[in-house]
Amino acid sequence: MQNKRLIILLECAIFAAVAIVLSFIPLDIGSSFSISLGMIPMYVIAIRRGFWAAGFAGLLWGLLHFLTGKAYILMPSQAIIEYILAFSFIAFSGVFSKQVRINLAANKLKEAIQWAWGTMIIGGVARYFWHYVAGVLFWGAYAFKGWGAQLFSIVMNGASCLGTVVVSGIIISILLKTSPKLFLPK
């Protein structure tokens, strides 16, 4: 049991490290829209290990933003919302992980992919909800002329969430087909 916990913690650390490396690939358009490739390994660990592991890996990934200089910090409360809360809420990417793994193990690929998309959407929305909150509270000054902070934040964070989920979802779907063992820990 002790070894299993250690293995899960090590997997979380590895996937968080891969996520921060992928974060350095520039897929930003302007200062408010980006596709977050780091969500791909987060979705893998979420499906592989579930809610708590996904939350821990997300938290580690969020903290790595501070260590690598990838964090955009206006004030401490904004940093907590965007890098601690938002990234910890990646945990919700694991809510249907068991269903994905059961279907994958039973060679029901179509069902596994459907459950995976459901769990990725939930996890993406959970993370970007906090970015939306931070956008309203802290980034409103960057809104387009004539746009309020709420509209600007929902459009930009919604587009980032959608883009991230779609790109990640396509890659995860391919991985589920080509490397199902990646999602099925021993």
CSV table of C-alpha atoms in Angstrom, one decimal, residues 38-177:
chain,number,residue,atom,x,y,z
A,38,GLY,CA,-0.2,21.2,-20.2
A,39,MET,CA,-3.8,20.0,-19.7
A,40,ILE,CA,-3.0,16.9,-21.8
A,41,PRO,CA,-0.8,15.2,-19.1
A,42,MET,CA,-3.3,16.5,-16.5
A,43,TYR,CA,-6.1,14.6,-18.3
A,44,VAL,CA,-3.9,11.5,-18.5
A,45,ILE,CA,-3.2,11.4,-14.8
A,46,ALA,CA,-6.8,12.3,-14.1
A,47,ILE,CA,-8.1,9.4,-16.1
A,48,ARG,CA,-5.3,7.1,-14.9
A,49,ARG,CA,-5.5,7.8,-11.2
A,50,GLY,CA,-8.7,9.8,-10.5
A,51,PHE,CA,-9.9,12.9,-8.7
A,52,TRP,CA,-7.4,13.3,-5.8
A,53,ALA,CA,-4.3,12.5,-8.0
A,54,ALA,CA,-5.5,15.0,-10.6
A,55,GLY,CA,-6.0,17.6,-8.0
A,56,PHE,CA,-2.5,17.0,-6.5
A,57,ALA,CA,-0.9,17.0,-9.9
A,58,GLY,CA,-2.7,20.2,-10.8
A,59,LEU,CA,-1.6,21.9,-7.6
A,60,LEU,CA,2.0,20.9,-8.4
A,61,TRP,CA,1.7,22.2,-11.9
A,62,GLY,CA,0.3,25.5,-10.6
A,63,LEU,CA,3.1,25.8,-8.1
A,64,LEU,CA,5.7,25.1,-10.9
A,65,HIS,CA,4.4,28.3,-12.6
A,66,PHE,CA,5.9,30.3,-9.8
A,67,LEU,CA,9.2,28.4,-9.9
A,68,THR,CA,9.6,28.7,-13.6
A,69,GLY,CA,8.6,32.4,-14.0
A,70,LYS,CA,5.4,31.4,-15.9
A,71,ALA,CA,3.1,33.0,-13.3
A,72,TYR,CA,1.6,36.4,-14.1
A,73,ILE,CA,1.1,37.9,-10.7
A,74,LEU,CA,-0.8,41.2,-10.0
A,75,MET,CA,-1.3,40.5,-6.2
A,76,PRO,CA,-1.3,37.6,-3.8
A,77,SER,CA,-5.0,37.0,-3.9
A,78,GLN,CA,-5.0,36.8,-7.7
A,79,ALA,CA,-2.0,34.4,-7.6
A,80,ILE,CA,-3.9,32.1,-5.2
A,81,ILE,CA,-7.0,32.1,-7.3
A,82,GLU,CA,-5.2,31.5,-10.6
A,83,TYR,CA,-2.4,29.2,-9.7
A,84,ILE,CA,-3.6,27.4,-6.5
A,85,LEU,CA,-7.4,27.2,-6.8
A,86,ALA,CA,-7.7,27.0,-10.6
A,87,PHE,CA,-5.0,24.3,-11.0
A,88,SER,CA,-6.2,22.3,-8.0
A,89,PHE,CA,-9.7,22.2,-9.5
A,90,ILE,CA,-8.2,20.1,-12.4
A,91,ALA,CA,-9.2,17.4,-9.9
A,92,PHE,CA,-12.6,17.4,-11.5
A,93,SER,CA,-11.0,16.0,-14.6
A,94,GLY,CA,-11.0,12.7,-12.7
A,95,VAL,CA,-14.7,12.5,-11.8
A,96,PHE,CA,-15.4,9.9,-14.5
A,97,SER,CA,-12.0,8.3,-14.6
A,98,LYS,CA,-13.3,5.0,-13.3
A,99,GLN,CA,-15.9,4.8,-16.1
A,100,VAL,CA,-13.2,5.5,-18.7
A,101,ARG,CA,-10.9,2.8,-17.3
A,102,ILE,CA,-13.7,0.2,-17.0
A,103,ASN,CA,-14.8,0.7,-20.6
A,104,LEU,CA,-11.2,0.8,-21.8
A,105,ALA,CA,-10.4,-2.5,-20.0
A,106,ALA,CA,-13.5,-4.0,-21.5
A,107,ASN,CA,-12.4,-2.9,-25.0
A,108,LYS,CA,-15.3,-0.5,-25.3
A,109,LEU,CA,-13.3,2.2,-26.9
A,110,LYS,CA,-16.2,4.4,-28.1
A,111,GLU,CA,-17.7,4.5,-24.6
A,112,ALA,CA,-14.3,5.1,-23.0
A,113,ILE,CA,-13.7,8.1,-25.3
A,114,GLN,CA,-17.2,9.5,-24.6
A,115,TRP,CA,-16.6,9.3,-20.8
A,116,ALA,CA,-13.2,10.8,-21.3
A,117,TRP,CA,-14.6,13.8,-23.2
A,118,GLY,CA,-17.2,14.2,-20.4
A,119,THR,CA,-14.5,14.2,-17.7
A,120,MET,CA,-12.2,16.5,-19.7
A,121,ILE,CA,-15.0,19.1,-20.2
A,122,ILE,CA,-15.9,19.1,-16.5
A,123,GLY,CA,-12.2,19.4,-15.5
A,124,GLY,CA,-11.6,22.2,-18.1
A,125,VAL,CA,-14.7,24.2,-17.0
A,126,ALA,CA,-13.7,23.7,-13.3
A,127,ARG,CA,-10.3,25.1,-13.9
A,128,TYR,CA,-11.3,28.0,-16.2
A,129,PHE,CA,-14.2,29.0,-13.8
A,130,TRP,CA,-11.5,30.3,-11.5
A,131,HIS,CA,-9.6,32.0,-14.3
A,132,TYR,CA,-13.0,33.7,-15.1
A,133,VAL,CA,-13.3,34.8,-11.5
A,134,ALA,CA,-9.8,36.2,-11.6
A,135,GLY,CA,-10.5,37.9,-14.9
A,136,VAL,CA,-13.5,39.7,-13.4
A,137,LEU,CA,-11.8,40.7,-10.2
A,138,PHE,CA,-8.3,41.5,-11.4
A,139,TRP,CA,-7.9,41.7,-15.2
A,140,GLY,CA,-10.9,44.0,-16.1
A,141,ALA,CA,-8.6,46.8,-17.0
A,142,TYR,CA,-7.5,44.8,-20.0
A,143,ALA,CA,-11.0,44.4,-21.4
A,144,PHE,CA,-11.6,45.6,-25.0
A,145,LYS,CA,-13.1,49.0,-25.2
A,146,GLY,CA,-16.8,48.9,-24.5
A,147,TRP,CA,-16.6,45.5,-22.9
A,148,GLY,CA,-17.1,45.0,-19.2
A,149,ALA,CA,-14.9,42.8,-17.1
A,150,GLN,CA,-17.5,40.0,-16.9
A,151,LEU,CA,-18.1,39.8,-20.7
A,152,PHE,CA,-14.4,40.0,-21.5
A,153,SER,CA,-13.5,37.3,-18.9
A,154,ILE,CA,-16.3,34.9,-20.0
A,155,VAL,CA,-15.4,35.3,-23.7
A,156,MET,CA,-11.6,35.0,-23.3
A,157,ASN,CA,-11.6,32.3,-20.7
A,158,GLY,CA,-14.4,30.5,-22.3
A,159,ALA,CA,-12.5,30.5,-25.7
A,160,SER,CA,-9.4,29.4,-23.9
A,161,CYS,CA,-11.3,26.6,-22.1
A,162,LEU,CA,-12.9,25.5,-25.3
A,163,GLY,CA,-9.7,25.5,-27.3
A,164,THR,CA,-7.8,23.7,-24.6
A,165,VAL,CA,-10.5,21.0,-24.2
A,166,VAL,CA,-10.8,20.4,-28.0
A,167,VAL,CA,-7.1,20.2,-28.7
A,168,SER,CA,-6.5,18.1,-25.5
A,169,GLY,CA,-9.5,15.9,-26.2
A,170,ILE,CA,-8.4,15.1,-29.7
A,171,ILE,CA,-4.9,14.0,-28.4
A,172,ILE,CA,-6.4,12.1,-25.5
A,173,SER,CA,-8.8,10.3,-27.9
A,174,ILE,CA,-5.8,9.3,-30.1
A,175,LEU,CA,-3.9,8.1,-27.0
A,176,LEU,CA,-6.9,6.1,-25.8
A,177,LYS,CA,-6.9,4.3,-29.2
